[in-house]
XYZ file of C-alpha atoms in Angstrom:
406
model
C 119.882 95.461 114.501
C 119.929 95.210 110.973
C 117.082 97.297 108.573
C 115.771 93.475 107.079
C 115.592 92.298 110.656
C 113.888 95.386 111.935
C 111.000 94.972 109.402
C 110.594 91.256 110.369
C 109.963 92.177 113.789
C 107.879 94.726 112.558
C 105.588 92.524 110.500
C 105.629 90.171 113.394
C 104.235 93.077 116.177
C 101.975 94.142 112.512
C 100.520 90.082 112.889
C 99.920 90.130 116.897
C 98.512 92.830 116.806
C 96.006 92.279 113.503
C 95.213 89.439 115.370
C 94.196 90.672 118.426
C 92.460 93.675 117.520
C 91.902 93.903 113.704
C 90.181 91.981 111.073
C 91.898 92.623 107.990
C 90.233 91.438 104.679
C 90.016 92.630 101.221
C 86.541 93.071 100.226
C 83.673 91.855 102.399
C 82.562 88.196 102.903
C 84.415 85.341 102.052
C 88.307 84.766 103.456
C 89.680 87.861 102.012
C 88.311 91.197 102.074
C 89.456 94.857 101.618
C 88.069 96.347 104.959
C 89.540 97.266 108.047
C 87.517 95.973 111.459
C 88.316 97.145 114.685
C 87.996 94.831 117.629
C 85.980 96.891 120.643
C 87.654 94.649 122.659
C 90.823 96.093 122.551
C 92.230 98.981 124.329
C 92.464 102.137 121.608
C 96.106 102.797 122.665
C 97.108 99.268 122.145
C 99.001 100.157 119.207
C 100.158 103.191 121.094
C 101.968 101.155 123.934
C 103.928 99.364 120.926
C 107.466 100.359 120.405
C 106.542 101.720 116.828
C 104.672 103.914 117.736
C 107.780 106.355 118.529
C 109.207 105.498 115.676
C 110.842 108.323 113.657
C 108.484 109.368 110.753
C 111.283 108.776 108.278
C 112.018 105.897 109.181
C 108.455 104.816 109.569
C 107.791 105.571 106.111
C 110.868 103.858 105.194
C 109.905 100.841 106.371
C 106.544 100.918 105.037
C 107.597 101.604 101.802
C 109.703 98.524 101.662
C 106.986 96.646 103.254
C 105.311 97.526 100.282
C 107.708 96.937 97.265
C 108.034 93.641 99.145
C 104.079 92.572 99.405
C 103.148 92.913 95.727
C 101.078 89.900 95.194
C 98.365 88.367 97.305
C 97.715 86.957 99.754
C 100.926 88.776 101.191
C 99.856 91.653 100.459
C 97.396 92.061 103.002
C 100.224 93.351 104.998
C 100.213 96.256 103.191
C 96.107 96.517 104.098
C 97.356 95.550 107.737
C 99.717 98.395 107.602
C 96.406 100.722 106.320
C 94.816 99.572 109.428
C 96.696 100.884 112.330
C 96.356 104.182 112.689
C 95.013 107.736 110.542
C 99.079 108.391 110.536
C 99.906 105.136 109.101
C 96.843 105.094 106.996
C 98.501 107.860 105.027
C 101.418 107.630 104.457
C 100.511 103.971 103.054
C 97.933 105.741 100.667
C 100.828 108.098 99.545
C 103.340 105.003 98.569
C 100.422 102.733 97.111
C 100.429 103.650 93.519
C 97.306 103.637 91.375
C 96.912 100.063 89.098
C 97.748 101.788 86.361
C 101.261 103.022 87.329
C 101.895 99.808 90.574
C 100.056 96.940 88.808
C 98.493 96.244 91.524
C 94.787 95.929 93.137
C 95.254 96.670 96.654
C 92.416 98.961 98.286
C 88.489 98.522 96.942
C 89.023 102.031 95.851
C 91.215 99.983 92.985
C 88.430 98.240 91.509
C 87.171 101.392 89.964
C 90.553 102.877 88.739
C 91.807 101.982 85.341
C 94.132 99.296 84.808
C 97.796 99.193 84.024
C 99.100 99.844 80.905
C 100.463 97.582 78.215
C 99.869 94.358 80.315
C 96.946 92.550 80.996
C 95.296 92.419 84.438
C 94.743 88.703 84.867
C 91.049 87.415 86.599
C 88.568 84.809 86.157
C 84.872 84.774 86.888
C 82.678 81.734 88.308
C 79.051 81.510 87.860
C 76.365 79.955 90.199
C 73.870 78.463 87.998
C 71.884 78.140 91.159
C 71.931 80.910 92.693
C 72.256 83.111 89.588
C 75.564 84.704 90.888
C 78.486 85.743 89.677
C 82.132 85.770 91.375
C 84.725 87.749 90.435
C 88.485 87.094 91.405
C 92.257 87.890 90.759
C 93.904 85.074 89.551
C 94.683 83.056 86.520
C 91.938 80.641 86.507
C 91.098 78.451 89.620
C 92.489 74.856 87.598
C 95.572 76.971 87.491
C 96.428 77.051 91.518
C 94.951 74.901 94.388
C 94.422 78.201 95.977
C 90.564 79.948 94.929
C 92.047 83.164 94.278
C 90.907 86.551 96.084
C 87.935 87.987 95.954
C 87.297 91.051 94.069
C 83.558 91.609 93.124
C 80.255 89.922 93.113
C 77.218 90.139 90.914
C 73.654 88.897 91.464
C 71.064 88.353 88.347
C 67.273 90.033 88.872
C 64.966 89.377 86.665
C 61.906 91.416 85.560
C 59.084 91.725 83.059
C 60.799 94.253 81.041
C 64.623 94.496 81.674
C 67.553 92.160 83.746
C 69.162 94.037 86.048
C 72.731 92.637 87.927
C 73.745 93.928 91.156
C 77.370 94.459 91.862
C 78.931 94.091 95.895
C 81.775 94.603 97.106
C 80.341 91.953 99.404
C 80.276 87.969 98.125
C 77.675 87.715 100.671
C 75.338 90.140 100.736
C 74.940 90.993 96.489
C 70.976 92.337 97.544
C 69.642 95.734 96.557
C 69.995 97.159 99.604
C 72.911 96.505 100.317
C 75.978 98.981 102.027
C 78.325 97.456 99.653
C 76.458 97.718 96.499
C 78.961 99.653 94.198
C 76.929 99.470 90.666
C 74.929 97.837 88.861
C 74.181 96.636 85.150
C 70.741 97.055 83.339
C 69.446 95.033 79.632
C 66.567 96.251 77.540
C 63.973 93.516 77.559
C 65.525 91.696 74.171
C 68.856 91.911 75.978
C 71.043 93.155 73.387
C 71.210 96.929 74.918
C 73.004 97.257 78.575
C 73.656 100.358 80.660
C 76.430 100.205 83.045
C 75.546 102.494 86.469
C 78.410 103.496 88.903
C 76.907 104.430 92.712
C 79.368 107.260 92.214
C 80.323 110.121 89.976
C 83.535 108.868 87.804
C 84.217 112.985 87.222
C 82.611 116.057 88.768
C 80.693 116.695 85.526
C 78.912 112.951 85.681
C 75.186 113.470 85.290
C 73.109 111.254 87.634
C 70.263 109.003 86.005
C 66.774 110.507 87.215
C 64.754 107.276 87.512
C 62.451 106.999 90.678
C 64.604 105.476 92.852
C 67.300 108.219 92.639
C 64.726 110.721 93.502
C 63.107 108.553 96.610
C 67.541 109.055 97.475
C 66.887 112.603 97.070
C 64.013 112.959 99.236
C 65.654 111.028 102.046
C 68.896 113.630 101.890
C 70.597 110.461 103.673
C 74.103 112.230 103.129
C 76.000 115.253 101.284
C 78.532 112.882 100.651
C 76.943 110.116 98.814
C 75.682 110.536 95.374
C 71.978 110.654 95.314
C 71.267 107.892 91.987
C 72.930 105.901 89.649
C 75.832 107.420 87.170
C 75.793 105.921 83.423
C 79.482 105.246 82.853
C 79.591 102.490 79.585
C 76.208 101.760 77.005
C 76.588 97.968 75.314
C 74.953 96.993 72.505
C 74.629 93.841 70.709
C 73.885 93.606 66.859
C 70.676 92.198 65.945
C 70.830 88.710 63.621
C 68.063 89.427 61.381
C 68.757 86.875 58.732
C 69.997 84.195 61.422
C 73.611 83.688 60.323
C 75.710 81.259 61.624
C 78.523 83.347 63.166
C 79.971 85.147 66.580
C 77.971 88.316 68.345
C 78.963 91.838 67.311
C 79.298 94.231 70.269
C 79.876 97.327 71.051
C 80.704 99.354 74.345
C 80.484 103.161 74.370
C 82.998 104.240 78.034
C 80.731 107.421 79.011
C 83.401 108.726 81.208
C 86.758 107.751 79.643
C 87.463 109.970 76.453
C 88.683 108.299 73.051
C 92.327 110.214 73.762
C 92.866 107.933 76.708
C 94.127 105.118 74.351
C 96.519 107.444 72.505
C 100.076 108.330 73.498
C 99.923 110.429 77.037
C 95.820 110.127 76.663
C 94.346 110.040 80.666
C 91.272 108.667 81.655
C 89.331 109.201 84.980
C 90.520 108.548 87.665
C 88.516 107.983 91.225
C 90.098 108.544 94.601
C 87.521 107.437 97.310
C 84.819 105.030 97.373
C 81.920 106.336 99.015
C 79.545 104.456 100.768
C 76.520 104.650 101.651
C 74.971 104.478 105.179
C 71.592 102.576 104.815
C 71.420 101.189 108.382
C 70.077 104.440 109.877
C 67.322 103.789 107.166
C 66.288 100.619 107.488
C 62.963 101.106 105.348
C 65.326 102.708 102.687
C 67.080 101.033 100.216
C 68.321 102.428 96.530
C 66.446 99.928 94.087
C 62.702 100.500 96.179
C 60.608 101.116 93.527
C 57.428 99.619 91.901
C 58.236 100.837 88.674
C 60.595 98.771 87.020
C 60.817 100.457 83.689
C 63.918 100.307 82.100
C 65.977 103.583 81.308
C 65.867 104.251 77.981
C 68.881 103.326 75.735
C 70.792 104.619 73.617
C 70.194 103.389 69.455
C 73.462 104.433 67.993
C 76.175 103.851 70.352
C 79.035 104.322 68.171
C 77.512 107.757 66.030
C 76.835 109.505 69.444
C 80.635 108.495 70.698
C 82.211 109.856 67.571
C 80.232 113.200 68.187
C 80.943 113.158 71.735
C 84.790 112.192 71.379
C 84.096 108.926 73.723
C 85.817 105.804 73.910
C 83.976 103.266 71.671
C 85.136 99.338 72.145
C 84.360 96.622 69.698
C 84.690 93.167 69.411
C 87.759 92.033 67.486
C 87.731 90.151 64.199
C 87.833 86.453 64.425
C 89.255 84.756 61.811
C 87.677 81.560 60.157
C 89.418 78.063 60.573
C 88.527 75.496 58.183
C 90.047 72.626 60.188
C 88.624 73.395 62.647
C 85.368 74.631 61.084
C 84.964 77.212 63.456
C 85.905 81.079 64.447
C 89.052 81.845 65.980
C 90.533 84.499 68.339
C 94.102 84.393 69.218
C 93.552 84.408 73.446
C 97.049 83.440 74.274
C 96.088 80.175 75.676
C 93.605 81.662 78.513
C 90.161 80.605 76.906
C 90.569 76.557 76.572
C 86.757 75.853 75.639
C 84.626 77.452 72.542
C 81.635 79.534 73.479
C 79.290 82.262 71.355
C 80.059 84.394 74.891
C 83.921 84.687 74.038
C 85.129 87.945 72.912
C 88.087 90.288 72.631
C 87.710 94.681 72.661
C 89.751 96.475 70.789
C 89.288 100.715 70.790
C 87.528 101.449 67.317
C 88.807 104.827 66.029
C 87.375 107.994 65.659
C 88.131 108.901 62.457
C 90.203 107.412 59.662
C 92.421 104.408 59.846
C 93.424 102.515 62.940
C 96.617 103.216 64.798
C 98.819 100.734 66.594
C 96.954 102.033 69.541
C 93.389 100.333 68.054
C 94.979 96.641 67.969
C 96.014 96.742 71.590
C 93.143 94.328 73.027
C 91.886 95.867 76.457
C 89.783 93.164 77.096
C 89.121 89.773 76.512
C 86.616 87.199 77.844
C 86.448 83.493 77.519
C 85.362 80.169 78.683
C 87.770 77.831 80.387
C 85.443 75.261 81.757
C 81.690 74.783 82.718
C 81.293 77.395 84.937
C 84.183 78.934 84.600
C 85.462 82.056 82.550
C 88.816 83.797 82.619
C 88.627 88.113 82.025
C 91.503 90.178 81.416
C 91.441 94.038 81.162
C 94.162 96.687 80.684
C 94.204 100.811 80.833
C 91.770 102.600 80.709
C 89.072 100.562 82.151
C 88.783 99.477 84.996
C 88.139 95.843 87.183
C 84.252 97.286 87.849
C 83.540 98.007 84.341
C 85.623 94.935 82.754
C 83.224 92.747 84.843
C 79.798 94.917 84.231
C 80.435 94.554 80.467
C 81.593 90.693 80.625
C 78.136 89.703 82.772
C 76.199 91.392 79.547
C 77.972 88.522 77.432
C 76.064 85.726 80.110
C 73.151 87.244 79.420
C 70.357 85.389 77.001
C 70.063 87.274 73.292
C 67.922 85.406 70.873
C 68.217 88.028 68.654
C 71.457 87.633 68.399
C 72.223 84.419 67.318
């Protein structure tokens, strides 16, 4: 038997037996998720009684590594999550061969959400928005007029509005975006003007992140619920929005301090954090629990100089690129590269600003752009060092109403 026909049969014993005892999605909700469901069902040792399970370890790993240079876009990827699925062995040696996105390219576990993007190319997505419903989708894609397909799921973020501040919650789970939710992964926070936004992370991005004491993080505290999961909300990016005092005609000036990704990341051999494991946390065994409980719903306070305390700090500080004036057109003009189609005040493009002196090559690289494509519809594209989670935290600020602004 040849090696190409032995990893056929292979992904056709992978498919029987996903189907009979697995439910294999990436993310939660929805067609496509990122978790891995076993069936009660089934026997345990189903997979046991297959012939792969005596198969040689180096040729086990073999396979699955070709299994994976062979899966690299979705939906066939999921193999690769199918793979993840079978067994602790299996699961890693397929975490050992899966590269991070910013050396593979590639989102394939939800762990790669919240790891930085690759570099020098552009990680392609497109958000929809539920007027109704005030949601927002998230997917990997071009755009959906682009493919009869709907893309796959990635994220999910649902608008909350209060007297003094908007707050979005981010899911892993299309379906469940609540407050209480298992699969609630971060969220983002306005001032009551909405031109200053605070990006939380449910998790440390580094082991010297300093948690956000507000009351819910200490009702967290008080309920010790686990060692493992991080008791509050972690500031990882501030966004602020430049107040229009005189009421000029023109775009919105923005700019995004990354609390947790040093201004060296964008240089030559710079790193940025990097996280590993997405931990969740177990609210069913506390069903009168839930992380956003709280009658107060005072908003942390912001910062009033985002781009003085990065420069003194050594932080990565993003602003909005330059657009250009077009007197045919009569109107302001980015160069998007043919992925924003319609003109909106919410398009935008980040570029890194620079610490000191002139801008390097290094400060025109765009590492994220947003833009409007059709009613409801908005394309997002993000490169190193940020990452999917905080490319979509700081593109829901732009949906957000600022009146002071424009």
């Amino acid at each position: 038997m040849s090696f190409k026909s032995l990893i056929q049969d292979m992904r056709g014993e992978l498919g029987s037996i996903s189907r009979k005892g697995f439910d294999v999605r990436f993310g939660y909700g929805r067609s496509r998720s990122q978790r891995v469901v076993q069936d009660t069902s089934v026997p345990v040792d189903a997979f046991k009684q297959s012939c792969w399970a005596s198969l040689p370890p180096e040729l086990l790993r073999d396979v699955l590594m070709r299994i994976e240079q062979s899966e690299d876009t979705w939906p066939s990827r999921k193999n690769v999550v199918s793979c993840a699925g079978v067994c602790r062995n299996w699961r890693e040696i397929v975490k050992e061969i899966v590269k991070v996105p910013e050396l593979s390219s590639k989102l394939t576990f939800p762990i790669s959400l919240k790891q930085p993007g690759p570099r020098g190319s552009l990680v392609q997505c497109y958000i929809m928005r539920n007027r109704s419903n005030q949601t927002y989708y998230l997917y990997l894609g071009l755009n959906q007029a682009a493919s009869n397909d709907d893309g796959k799921f990635l994220l999910a973020a649902k608008r909350f509005r209060r007297p003094t501040c908007t707050d979005y919650i981010i899911s892993l789970n299309c379906d469940d975006v609540s407050r209480g939710s298992t699969t609630y992964i971060g969220k983002l926070r306005s001032n009551f003007l909405g031109t200053k936004f605070t990006v939380y992370d449910a998790q440390p991005t580094n082991p010297g992140a300093q948690v956000t004491r507000t009351r819910s993080s200490r009702l967290l505290s008080l309920k010790q619920v686990s060692p493992r999961i991080p008791s509050g909300n972690y500031p990882v990016a501030h966004i602020s929005y430049e107040l229009n005092v005189l009421g000029s005609r023109g775009p919105r000036r923005m700019q995004c301090v990354m609390d947790a990704i040093p201004a060296s990341a964008v240089e030559p051999g710079g790193t940025a954090p990097t996280q590993t494991e997405l931990l969740h946390s177990n609210l069913d065994s506390f069903p009168s629990f839930s992380f956003f409980r709280s009658k107060s719903i005072r908003a942390e306070s912001l910062p009033s100089g985002p781009s003085a305390a990065a420069q003194k700090e050594g932080l990565l500080a993003l602003k909005n690129k330059a657009p250009r004036w077009h007197e045919q057109l009569q109107c302001w003009c980015l160069n998007f590269n043919g992925r924003v189609t319609v003109a909106s005040v919410k398009n935008f493009q980040l570029v890194a600003a620079p610490e000191n002196g002139p801008a390097g090559p290094e400060h025109e690289n765009v590492i994220l752009q947003f833009g409007k494509v059709g009613k409801d519809v908005f394309t997002m594209d993000y490169q190193y060092p940020i990452s999917a989670f905080q490319a979509f935290t700081i593109c829901l600020s732009s949906f957000d109403t600022k009146i002071a602004c424009e």
